[in-house]
Amino acid sequence: MPLPPDCHMHTPLCKHASGEPVDYARRALEVGLTEIGFSDHSPMARDDFDDWRMFSNQLDEYVEKVRKAQRDFPQLTIRLALEVDFVPGHEQWIRDLAARHPWDYFIGSVHYVSDNWAVDSPFKLSEWKHRDTFEVWSVYFERLTMAAETGLFEIIGHADLPKKFGHRPTQDCTPLYESFLDATKKHNCAIELNTAGLRKDCREIYPSRQILELAFQKGVPITFGSDAHAPNEVGMNFAEAISLAHAVGYRQRVQFAGRQRQVSAI
Ligand SMILES: [Zn+2]
Ligand SMILES: [Zn+2]
């Protein structure tokens, strides 16, 4: 069986990744992938929102870099996508982005639990000391649920990102997960198995097995992504991700082209 597509990878335009799309494509072929998708961090309406994404006027350059990889590697299917930050109030901006190019899919991700704190930022780690962990997780999952409800995204990214540095609440988060996954199912979103978590302090795929089990019970489809920020990370730890998917019962995964879903066996 072919490996699932790696649906989540970045480019240097986001200012914290290295290697050109052609380098990621070359690596994808080396590790035996037949399909990949670029999903770099989308621009925000305001370029000074933060400093870890492409500027708004670089969107065409991004698309051209992906097109070049498509031209140079015709033997590999390469999708054009974005990892779009969901921040409440930004919905119209996201619709505007959607209209600018013929995207294959949008990954909706929450990094921000307030306008100035991205929970995964290594530069804002001290913020955790001033916050209640459960409160952060609650806000995070409320936003993730809102993201699914917008209907603007095919895939919801790294669903339990707040665990990145090991901050896990002692309270039971099941109700948060249930609400999120119910919205995901209702609005026809997939969630991704994102192997980047294995490379972080949490040492665990996003999302956790508990969330994935609930997702399977509710019939929420899955995709796979390395969240590669360097060519050597393409397809990384996919064997573990596939094992996890199988262990909770998944026998199918989905992929997207032209914002249409296709189902395949895993
Ligand atoms: Zn990134
Ligand atoms: Zn992300």
Coordinates of C-alpha atoms and ligand atoms in Angstrom, one line a residue:
M1 CA 0.0 0.0 0.0
P2 CA 1.4 3.4 -0.9
L3 CA 2.3 5.7 2.0
P4 CA -0.4 8.4 2.8
P5 CA 0.3 11.8 1.3
D6 CA 2.3 14.2 3.6
C7 CA -0.2 17.0 3.7
H8 CA 1.6 19.4 5.9
M9 CA 4.9 21.0 5.0
H10 CA 6.4 24.5 5.0
T11 CA 8.7 26.8 3.0
P12 CA 11.3 29.4 3.9
L13 CA 8.8 32.2 3.3
C14 CA 7.5 31.6 6.8
K15 CA 10.9 32.7 8.2
H16 CA 11.4 29.6 10.4
A17 CA 11.8 26.8 7.8
S18 CA 14.7 25.9 5.6
G19 CA 14.9 24.3 2.1
E20 CA 12.9 25.1 -1.1
P21 CA 9.8 23.2 -2.1
V22 CA 12.0 21.3 -4.7
D23 CA 14.2 20.1 -1.9
Y24 CA 11.1 18.8 0.0
A25 CA 9.9 17.1 -3.2
R26 CA 13.2 15.4 -3.8
R27 CA 13.2 14.1 -0.2
A28 CA 9.6 12.9 -0.6
L29 CA 10.6 10.7 -3.5
E30 CA 13.6 9.4 -1.5
V31 CA 11.3 8.2 1.4
G32 CA 8.8 6.7 -1.0
L33 CA 5.9 9.2 -0.9
T34 CA 3.8 9.5 -4.0
E35 CA 2.0 12.7 -2.9
I36 CA 2.7 15.7 -0.8
G37 CA 1.1 19.0 -0.1
F38 CA 2.6 22.4 0.8
S39 CA 0.7 24.1 3.6
D40 CA 2.9 27.0 4.6
H41 CA 1.7 29.5 7.3
S42 CA -0.8 31.8 5.6
P43 CA -0.3 35.6 5.7
M44 CA -2.4 37.6 8.2
A45 CA -4.5 40.6 7.1
R46 CA -1.9 42.7 8.9
D47 CA 1.7 41.9 8.1
D48 CA 2.8 43.1 11.6
F49 CA 0.6 40.6 13.4
D50 CA 3.6 38.4 14.1
D51 CA 7.0 37.5 12.5
W52 CA 6.6 33.8 11.6
R53 CA 4.7 33.7 8.3
M54 CA 4.9 35.0 4.8
F55 CA 3.9 38.6 4.1
S56 CA 0.6 39.1 2.2
N57 CA 2.4 40.2 -0.9
Q58 CA 4.4 37.0 -1.0
L59 CA 1.5 34.7 -1.6
D60 CA 2.1 34.7 -5.4
E61 CA 5.8 33.9 -4.8
Y62 CA 4.7 31.0 -2.5
V63 CA 2.4 29.6 -5.2
E64 CA 5.2 29.9 -7.8
K65 CA 7.6 28.0 -5.6
V66 CA 5.1 25.2 -5.3
R67 CA 4.4 25.3 -9.1
K68 CA 8.1 25.0 -9.8
A69 CA 8.3 21.9 -7.6
Q70 CA 5.3 20.5 -9.6
R71 CA 7.1 21.2 -12.9
D72 CA 10.5 19.8 -11.7
F73 CA 8.9 16.6 -10.2
P74 CA 6.1 15.5 -12.5
Q75 CA 6.4 11.9 -11.0
L76 CA 5.2 13.3 -7.7
T77 CA 1.7 14.6 -7.0
I78 CA 2.2 18.0 -5.3
R79 CA -0.8 19.8 -3.8
L80 CA -1.1 23.5 -3.1
A81 CA -2.5 24.4 0.3
L82 CA -2.1 26.7 3.3
E83 CA -2.0 26.3 7.0
V84 CA -4.4 29.1 7.9
D85 CA -4.3 30.5 11.4
F86 CA -7.8 30.6 12.8
V87 CA -8.3 33.7 15.0
P88 CA -12.0 34.7 15.7
G89 CA -12.9 37.7 13.6
H90 CA -10.5 36.8 10.7
E91 CA -13.1 34.8 8.8
Q92 CA -13.5 37.3 6.0
W93 CA -9.8 37.5 5.5
I94 CA -9.7 33.7 5.2
R95 CA -12.4 33.8 2.6
D96 CA -10.4 36.4 0.7
L97 CA -7.3 34.2 0.8
A98 CA -9.4 31.3 -0.5
A99 CA -10.4 33.3 -3.6
R100 CA -6.9 34.2 -4.5
H101 CA -5.6 30.9 -5.9
P102 CA -6.9 27.5 -6.8
W103 CA -6.0 25.8 -3.5
D104 CA -6.3 22.1 -3.0
Y105 CA -7.1 22.5 0.7
F106 CA -6.8 24.6 3.8
I107 CA -5.6 23.3 7.1
G108 CA -7.2 25.3 9.9
S109 CA -4.9 25.6 12.8
V110 CA -5.1 27.4 16.1
H111 CA -1.9 28.7 17.5
Y112 CA -3.2 31.8 19.2
V113 CA -5.4 31.7 22.4
S114 CA -5.3 35.5 22.5
D115 CA -4.2 38.0 19.9
N116 CA -0.7 38.1 21.3
W117 CA 0.0 34.6 22.6
A118 CA 0.7 31.6 20.4
V119 CA 0.8 28.6 22.7
D120 CA 3.5 26.9 20.7
S121 CA 5.9 29.8 20.7
P122 CA 9.3 28.9 22.3
F123 CA 9.8 32.7 22.9
K124 CA 6.6 32.9 25.0
L125 CA 7.2 29.9 27.2
S126 CA 7.1 32.1 30.4
E127 CA 3.5 32.9 29.6
W128 CA 2.5 29.4 30.8
K129 CA 3.6 30.3 34.3
H130 CA 1.0 33.0 34.5
R131 CA -1.8 30.9 33.1
D132 CA -3.9 28.1 34.4
T133 CA -3.2 25.1 32.1
F134 CA -6.8 23.8 32.0
E135 CA -8.0 27.4 31.1
V136 CA -5.5 27.5 28.2
W137 CA -6.6 24.1 26.9
S138 CA -10.3 25.1 27.3
V139 CA -9.8 28.3 25.3
Y140 CA -7.7 26.4 22.7
F141 CA -10.4 23.8 22.1
E142 CA -13.1 26.4 22.0
R143 CA -11.3 28.1 19.2
L144 CA -10.6 24.8 17.5
T145 CA -14.3 24.0 17.7
M146 CA -15.1 27.5 16.2
A147 CA -12.6 26.9 13.4
A148 CA -14.3 23.6 12.5
E149 CA -17.7 25.4 12.6
T150 CA -16.6 28.0 10.1
G151 CA -16.6 25.5 7.3
L152 CA -13.5 27.2 5.9
F153 CA -11.1 24.3 6.4
E154 CA -10.8 20.8 5.0
I155 CA -8.4 19.7 7.8
I156 CA -7.9 20.8 11.4
G157 CA -4.2 20.9 12.2
H158 CA -2.4 19.5 15.3
A159 CA -5.5 19.3 17.4
D160 CA -3.8 19.2 20.8
L161 CA -0.9 21.6 20.2
P162 CA -0.9 23.0 23.8
K163 CA 0.8 19.8 24.9
K164 CA 3.9 20.8 22.9
F165 CA 6.1 21.7 25.8
G166 CA 4.5 19.2 28.2
H167 CA 1.8 21.4 29.7
R168 CA -1.1 19.0 30.3
P169 CA -4.1 19.7 32.6
T170 CA -4.9 17.4 35.4
Q171 CA -8.6 17.9 34.7
D172 CA -10.6 15.6 32.4
C173 CA -10.6 17.3 28.9
T174 CA -13.0 14.7 27.3
P175 CA -15.9 17.2 27.1
L176 CA -13.6 19.7 25.2
Y177 CA -12.5 16.9 22.8
E178 CA -16.2 15.8 22.3
S179 CA -17.4 19.3 21.4
F180 CA -14.5 19.8 19.0
L181 CA -14.9 16.4 17.3
D182 CA -18.7 16.8 17.0
A183 CA -18.2 20.1 15.2
T184 CA -15.5 18.5 13.0
K185 CA -17.8 15.7 12.0
K186 CA -20.8 18.0 11.4
H187 CA -18.8 20.4 9.2
N188 CA -17.1 17.7 7.2
C189 CA -13.6 18.4 8.4
A190 CA -10.8 15.9 8.8
I191 CA -8.1 16.0 11.5
E192 CA -4.5 15.3 10.9
L193 CA -2.1 12.9 12.5
N194 CA 0.8 15.3 12.8
T195 CA 4.1 13.7 13.6
A196 CA 5.9 16.9 14.6
G197 CA 4.8 16.3 18.2
L198 CA 7.3 13.4 18.3
R199 CA 10.1 15.9 17.7
K200 CA 8.9 18.2 20.5
D201 CA 9.0 18.0 24.3
C202 CA 5.7 16.2 24.5
R203 CA 7.2 13.3 22.4
E204 CA 3.8 12.3 21.1
I205 CA 1.9 12.6 17.8
Y206 CA -0.8 15.3 17.6
P207 CA -3.5 14.4 18.6
S208 CA -3.2 12.0 21.5
R209 CA -4.5 8.4 21.2
Q210 CA -7.5 9.4 23.4
I211 CA -8.6 12.1 20.9
L212 CA -8.0 9.8 18.0
E213 CA -10.1 7.1 19.6
L214 CA -13.0 9.5 20.0
A215 CA -12.5 10.8 16.5
F216 CA -12.7 7.2 15.1
Q217 CA -15.9 6.5 17.2
K218 CA -17.5 9.6 15.7
G219 CA -16.4 8.9 12.1
V220 CA -14.0 11.8 11.8
P221 CA -11.7 11.2 8.8
I222 CA -7.9 11.6 9.1
T223 CA -4.9 12.9 7.1
F224 CA -1.2 12.6 7.7
G225 CA 1.3 15.3 8.0
S226 CA 4.9 15.7 9.1
D227 CA 4.7 19.5 9.6
A228 CA 8.2 19.5 8.0
H229 CA 10.1 22.7 8.4
A230 CA 13.2 21.2 6.7
P231 CA 13.5 18.7 3.9
N232 CA 14.8 15.9 6.1
E233 CA 11.5 16.0 8.1
V234 CA 9.3 15.1 5.1
G235 CA 7.3 11.9 5.8
M236 CA 9.1 11.6 9.2
N237 CA 7.6 9.0 11.6
F238 CA 4.8 8.0 9.2
A239 CA 5.2 4.4 10.1
E240 CA 4.3 5.3 13.8
A241 CA 1.4 7.5 12.7
I242 CA 0.0 4.7 10.5
S243 CA 0.4 2.2 13.4
L244 CA -1.5 4.5 15.7
A245 CA -4.3 5.0 13.2
H246 CA -4.6 1.2 12.7
A247 CA -4.5 0.6 16.5
V248 CA -7.5 2.8 17.1
G249 CA -9.4 1.2 14.2
Y250 CA -8.8 3.4 11.2
R251 CA -8.6 1.6 7.8
Q252 CA -9.2 4.7 5.6
R253 CA -7.7 8.1 5.3
V254 CA -8.6 11.1 3.1
Q255 CA -6.8 13.5 0.8
F256 CA -7.9 16.6 -1.0
A257 CA -7.6 18.0 -4.5
G258 CA -9.4 21.1 -5.6
R259 CA -11.0 21.2 -2.2
Q260 CA -12.7 17.8 -2.9
R261 CA -12.2 14.9 -0.6
Q262 CA -10.9 11.5 -1.8
V263 CA -10.9 8.4 0.4
S264 CA -8.2 5.7 0.3
A265 CA -7.3 2.7 2.3
I266 CA -4.4 2.7 4.9
Ligands
ZN1 ZN 5.9 26.7 11.4
ZN2 ZN 0.8 24.8 13.0

